[in-house]
Amino acid sequence: MCPARAPLPPAPLPSVLRISVGLHAAAAVATLAAPAIWPWALGGIAANHAVLGLAGLLPRARLLGPNLRRLQGGRPEVALTFDDGPDPEVTPRVLDLLDRHGARASFFCIGAAARRWPALTREIVARGHIVENHTDSHPPHFAAMSIGAMRRELDAAQATLTELAGAPPRFFRAPMGLRSPLLQPLLAARGLTLVSWTRRALDGVDGNPRAVEARLRDRLRGGDVLLLHDGRAARTPDGAAVALAVLPGLLAELDARGLRAVSLGA
């Protein structure tokens, strides 16, 4: 049983949310002072909400707070990241492929899947990789959830993954990359950094290995963050997870280009 956690300190709002709060207050004051301008005030608030909503639909946007999209430092390295695992069929084979090339990766695990396959979650860490937070149940409507519901998703996954991995996750990736404008304060309070990607394989929906590999290899360069799936992966025509069909060629390409595959924060 996990020990009770101390209350988490409040985290500051991103500047865009502070501006939004100020805009709402200004609109309310202006409408009270001059009721006839209420359509303009309402229009300004609607435009503000539209901007915030659009930012949440753009996984690589930084308007809502820090968002790790590339590795820093200019080294000949790329970050391999895998989402939605662990999966008892796919994850062990991914680990074997990574071992053959001396590659390291970050696995954004779903808390519920980690609890179902605890030994596999521990094996990821034992073989030199890191386990990160991808919510507890991967709700497709995560970006539209209440603050309380988002908090529960984060904390349940964080507790599970900390126990199994032996260290708390430091990075978070939202389901499908979509997020609420209110997510960043929750991440900051937990010491989590939002991560998106430079290159997205779309191997969770596309069963064509050639198309998936082309997305990853086109203009590939140091600093890229690559997103694949070891869980909930699309399948090739012969039934294999796309990541397993693509990974051997991708790892060979990295070797040929002198690029080292690393985990985030390495």
Short mmCIF file of C-alpha atoms in Angstrom, two decimals:
data_model
loop_
_atom_site.label_atom_id
_atom_site.label_comp_id
_atom_site.label_asym_id
_atom_site.label_seq_id
_atom_site.Cartn_x
_atom_site.Cartn_y
_atom_site.Cartn_z
CA MET A 1 0.00 0.00 0.00
CA CYS A 2 1.44 3.38 -1.02
CA PRO A 3 2.07 5.89 1.80
CA ALA A 4 -0.13 8.97 1.92
CA ARG A 5 1.28 11.86 -0.05
CA ALA A 6 1.63 15.37 1.33
CA PRO A 7 -0.56 17.97 -0.37
CA LEU A 8 1.08 19.24 -3.52
CA PRO A 9 1.99 22.92 -3.65
CA PRO A 10 0.07 25.12 -6.05
CA ALA A 11 1.79 25.80 -9.36
CA PRO A 12 1.70 29.14 -11.16
CA LEU A 13 -0.61 29.53 -14.13
CA PRO A 14 1.01 29.87 -17.55
CA SER A 15 1.10 33.48 -18.72
CA VAL A 16 -1.58 32.81 -21.33
CA LEU A 17 -4.00 31.70 -18.60
CA ARG A 18 -3.19 34.71 -16.46
CA ILE A 19 -3.97 36.89 -19.47
CA SER A 20 -7.21 34.96 -19.98
CA VAL A 21 -8.26 35.51 -16.37
CA GLY A 22 -7.49 39.20 -16.73
CA LEU A 23 -9.51 39.39 -19.93
CA HIS A 24 -12.54 37.82 -18.22
CA ALA A 25 -12.26 40.25 -15.33
CA ALA A 26 -11.88 43.24 -17.65
CA ALA A 27 -14.88 42.16 -19.71
CA ALA A 28 -17.01 41.83 -16.57
CA VAL A 29 -15.98 45.24 -15.26
CA ALA A 30 -16.48 46.91 -18.63
CA THR A 31 -19.94 45.38 -19.04
CA LEU A 32 -20.98 46.56 -15.59
CA ALA A 33 -19.76 50.07 -16.39
CA ALA A 34 -21.32 50.18 -19.86
CA PRO A 35 -23.96 47.43 -20.32
CA ALA A 36 -24.40 48.27 -24.02
CA ILE A 37 -20.98 46.83 -24.87
CA TRP A 38 -21.88 43.32 -23.67
CA PRO A 39 -21.83 41.85 -27.24
CA TRP A 40 -18.23 43.04 -27.68
CA ALA A 41 -17.22 41.73 -24.28
CA LEU A 42 -18.83 38.37 -25.01
CA GLY A 43 -17.12 38.25 -28.39
CA GLY A 44 -13.74 38.90 -26.79
CA ILE A 45 -14.26 36.10 -24.29
CA ALA A 46 -15.39 33.72 -27.04
CA ALA A 47 -12.28 34.55 -29.10
CA ASN A 48 -10.11 33.93 -26.04
CA HIS A 49 -11.66 30.51 -25.49
CA ALA A 50 -11.22 29.68 -29.17
CA VAL A 51 -7.49 30.44 -28.98
CA LEU A 52 -7.05 28.33 -25.85
CA GLY A 53 -9.04 25.47 -27.37
CA LEU A 54 -7.02 25.54 -30.57
CA ALA A 55 -3.76 25.52 -28.63
CA GLY A 56 -4.92 22.39 -26.81
CA LEU A 57 -5.58 20.69 -30.15
CA LEU A 58 -2.04 21.37 -31.38
CA PRO A 59 0.19 18.82 -29.61
CA ARG A 60 3.44 20.66 -30.37
CA ALA A 61 2.22 24.13 -29.36
CA ARG A 62 3.89 25.91 -26.43
CA LEU A 63 1.22 28.52 -25.84
CA LEU A 64 -0.19 26.58 -22.87
CA GLY A 65 3.17 26.01 -21.19
CA PRO A 66 6.53 24.25 -21.64
CA ASN A 67 6.54 21.48 -24.23
CA LEU A 68 9.62 19.36 -24.97
CA ARG A 69 9.69 18.85 -28.73
CA ARG A 70 13.40 18.42 -29.43
CA LEU A 71 16.50 17.38 -27.51
CA GLN A 72 18.82 20.20 -26.57
CA GLY A 73 22.61 20.30 -26.78
CA GLY A 74 23.25 19.65 -30.47
CA ARG A 75 24.56 16.13 -29.91
CA PRO A 76 24.14 13.38 -32.56
CA GLU A 77 21.27 11.79 -30.65
CA VAL A 78 17.58 11.13 -31.15
CA ALA A 79 15.03 10.23 -28.48
CA LEU A 80 13.03 7.09 -29.11
CA THR A 81 9.66 7.14 -27.32
CA PHE A 82 6.98 4.45 -27.20
CA ASP A 83 3.38 5.04 -26.13
CA ASP A 84 0.46 3.02 -24.74
CA GLY A 85 2.33 0.02 -23.32
CA PRO A 86 3.40 -2.14 -21.81
CA ASP A 87 2.10 -4.90 -24.06
CA PRO A 88 3.08 -8.53 -23.35
CA GLU A 89 3.38 -9.39 -27.05
CA VAL A 90 5.07 -6.31 -28.46
CA THR A 91 7.11 -4.70 -25.66
CA PRO A 92 9.51 -7.64 -25.07
CA ARG A 93 10.31 -7.78 -28.78
CA VAL A 94 10.87 -4.02 -28.87
CA LEU A 95 13.28 -4.41 -25.94
CA ASP A 96 15.18 -7.15 -27.77
CA LEU A 97 15.56 -4.97 -30.87
CA LEU A 98 16.79 -2.05 -28.81
CA ASP A 99 19.31 -4.29 -27.04
CA ARG A 100 20.79 -5.44 -30.35
CA HIS A 101 21.63 -1.86 -31.28
CA GLY A 102 22.58 -0.59 -27.83
CA ALA A 103 19.66 1.82 -28.10
CA ARG A 104 17.81 3.40 -25.20
CA ALA A 105 14.21 4.62 -25.17
CA SER A 106 11.48 6.21 -23.07
CA PHE A 107 8.27 4.23 -22.58
CA PHE A 108 5.18 6.34 -21.88
CA CYS A 109 3.17 3.72 -20.03
CA ILE A 110 -0.51 3.60 -19.15
CA GLY A 111 -0.85 3.04 -15.41
CA ALA A 112 -3.55 0.39 -15.73
CA ALA A 113 -1.46 -1.60 -18.22
CA ALA A 114 1.58 -1.35 -15.96
CA ARG A 115 -0.44 -2.78 -13.06
CA ARG A 116 -1.62 -5.62 -15.29
CA TRP A 117 1.94 -6.42 -16.43
CA PRO A 118 4.14 -5.33 -13.49
CA ALA A 119 7.06 -7.65 -14.29
CA LEU A 120 7.21 -6.28 -17.83
CA THR A 121 7.20 -2.71 -16.54
CA ARG A 122 10.12 -3.55 -14.25
CA GLU A 123 11.93 -5.24 -17.13
CA ILE A 124 11.80 -2.03 -19.17
CA VAL A 125 13.80 -0.30 -16.44
CA ALA A 126 16.08 -3.27 -15.80
CA ARG A 127 17.14 -3.20 -19.44
CA GLY A 128 18.25 0.41 -19.28
CA HIS A 129 15.19 2.38 -20.38
CA ILE A 130 12.91 4.78 -18.53
CA VAL A 131 9.20 4.64 -17.77
CA GLU A 132 7.12 7.81 -18.07
CA ASN A 133 3.53 8.91 -17.39
CA HIS A 134 0.85 8.52 -20.08
CA THR A 135 -2.17 8.75 -17.73
CA ASP A 136 -3.74 5.88 -15.84
CA SER A 137 -6.40 4.78 -18.33
CA HIS A 138 -5.66 6.75 -21.54
CA PRO A 139 -9.10 8.40 -21.70
CA PRO A 140 -9.79 9.67 -25.24
CA HIS A 141 -11.53 12.71 -23.75
CA PHE A 142 -8.61 13.60 -21.46
CA ALA A 143 -8.38 17.15 -22.84
CA ALA A 144 -12.03 17.78 -21.90
CA MET A 145 -11.89 16.34 -18.38
CA SER A 146 -12.33 18.35 -15.20
CA ILE A 147 -9.29 19.36 -13.17
CA GLY A 148 -10.17 16.75 -10.56
CA ALA A 149 -10.44 13.97 -13.14
CA MET A 150 -7.15 14.96 -14.78
CA ARG A 151 -5.50 15.03 -11.35
CA ARG A 152 -6.70 11.51 -10.61
CA GLU A 153 -5.40 10.22 -13.95
CA LEU A 154 -1.99 11.77 -13.36
CA ASP A 155 -1.65 10.71 -9.74
CA ALA A 156 -2.81 7.12 -10.18
CA ALA A 157 -0.34 6.56 -13.01
CA GLN A 158 2.43 8.40 -11.16
CA ALA A 159 1.97 6.23 -8.06
CA THR A 160 1.90 2.97 -10.03
CA LEU A 161 4.88 3.79 -12.22
CA THR A 162 6.94 5.10 -9.32
CA GLU A 163 6.38 1.89 -7.40
CA LEU A 164 7.20 -0.39 -10.34
CA ALA A 165 10.07 1.61 -11.85
CA GLY A 166 11.68 2.60 -8.56
CA ALA A 167 11.71 6.30 -9.46
CA PRO A 168 8.97 8.81 -10.25
CA PRO A 169 8.34 9.63 -13.91
CA ARG A 170 9.69 13.02 -14.95
CA PHE A 171 7.89 13.37 -18.27
CA PHE A 172 4.26 13.24 -19.38
CA ARG A 173 2.61 12.79 -22.75
CA ALA A 174 -1.11 13.46 -23.11
CA PRO A 175 -3.32 10.89 -24.85
CA MET A 176 -3.16 11.68 -28.57
CA GLY A 177 -1.20 14.78 -27.60
CA LEU A 178 -4.39 16.72 -26.83
CA ARG A 179 -4.53 18.72 -23.61
CA SER A 180 -6.60 21.11 -21.58
CA PRO A 181 -5.47 24.70 -20.97
CA LEU A 182 -5.62 23.77 -17.27
CA LEU A 183 -3.18 20.86 -17.50
CA GLN A 184 0.14 22.69 -17.08
CA PRO A 185 -0.31 23.71 -13.42
CA LEU A 186 -1.04 20.07 -12.56
CA LEU A 187 2.12 18.92 -14.35
CA ALA A 188 4.28 21.60 -12.75
CA ALA A 189 3.07 20.70 -9.26
CA ARG A 190 4.14 17.10 -9.85
CA GLY A 191 7.50 17.89 -11.41
CA LEU A 192 6.37 16.57 -14.80
CA THR A 193 7.44 18.01 -18.14
CA LEU A 194 5.09 17.77 -21.10
CA VAL A 195 6.62 15.97 -24.09
CA SER A 196 5.36 15.96 -27.66
CA TRP A 197 7.54 14.96 -30.62
CA THR A 198 9.43 16.00 -33.71
CA ARG A 199 8.37 13.02 -35.80
CA ARG A 200 5.18 11.04 -35.27
CA ALA A 201 5.03 7.60 -36.88
CA LEU A 202 1.21 7.34 -36.75
CA ASP A 203 1.81 3.63 -36.24
CA GLY A 204 -1.17 3.52 -33.92
CA VAL A 205 -3.50 3.96 -36.88
CA ASP A 206 -1.50 3.25 -40.06
CA GLY A 207 -0.74 -0.39 -40.86
CA ASN A 208 1.55 0.43 -43.81
CA PRO A 209 5.16 -0.04 -42.61
CA ARG A 210 6.63 1.84 -45.58
CA ALA A 211 4.54 4.93 -44.91
CA VAL A 212 5.27 4.76 -41.19
CA GLU A 213 9.01 4.40 -41.68
CA ALA A 214 9.07 7.24 -44.23
CA ARG A 215 7.53 9.60 -41.67
CA LEU A 216 10.32 8.81 -39.23
CA ARG A 217 13.27 8.79 -41.63
CA ASP A 218 12.45 11.80 -43.82
CA ARG A 219 14.95 14.56 -42.91
CA LEU A 220 15.81 12.71 -39.71
CA ARG A 221 18.47 14.55 -37.72
CA GLY A 222 20.01 14.88 -34.28
CA GLY A 223 17.68 16.22 -31.62
CA ASP A 224 14.56 14.62 -33.05
CA VAL A 225 12.02 13.05 -30.69
CA LEU A 226 10.40 10.05 -32.39
CA LEU A 227 6.99 8.72 -31.37
CA LEU A 228 6.05 5.06 -31.91
CA HIS A 229 3.72 2.63 -30.14
CA ASP A 230 4.43 -0.60 -28.33
CA GLY A 231 0.83 -0.71 -27.09
CA ARG A 232 -2.38 -0.41 -29.12
CA ALA A 233 -0.32 -0.54 -32.29
CA ALA A 234 -1.77 -0.80 -35.77
CA ARG A 235 -1.14 -4.11 -37.51
CA THR A 236 0.51 -4.89 -40.81
CA PRO A 237 -1.37 -7.05 -43.35
CA ASP A 238 0.34 -10.13 -41.87
CA GLY A 239 -0.80 -9.20 -38.35
CA ALA A 240 2.44 -7.86 -36.86
CA ALA A 241 2.58 -4.65 -34.84
CA VAL A 242 3.83 -1.92 -37.16
CA ALA A 243 6.54 -0.84 -34.74
CA LEU A 244 8.11 -4.31 -34.96
CA ALA A 245 8.15 -4.10 -38.74
CA VAL A 246 9.65 -0.62 -38.79
CA LEU A 247 12.08 -0.64 -35.87
CA PRO A 248 14.85 -2.86 -37.37
CA GLY A 249 15.26 -0.61 -40.40
CA LEU A 250 14.99 2.55 -38.33
CA LEU A 251 17.65 1.43 -35.86
CA ALA A 252 19.95 0.42 -38.72
CA GLU A 253 19.41 3.84 -40.29
CA LEU A 254 20.33 5.56 -37.03
CA ASP A 255 23.52 3.51 -36.84
CA ALA A 256 24.39 4.36 -40.44
CA ARG A 257 23.92 8.08 -39.80
CA GLY A 258 25.94 8.03 -36.60
CA LEU A 259 22.92 8.93 -34.48
CA ARG A 260 22.59 7.44 -31.01
CA ALA A 261 19.13 6.50 -29.70
CA VAL A 262 18.71 7.79 -26.14
CA SER A 263 16.01 8.12 -23.52
CA LEU A 264 14.68 11.54 -22.52
CA GLY A 265 16.74 13.31 -19.92
CA ALA A 266 19.81 11.15 -20.62
#
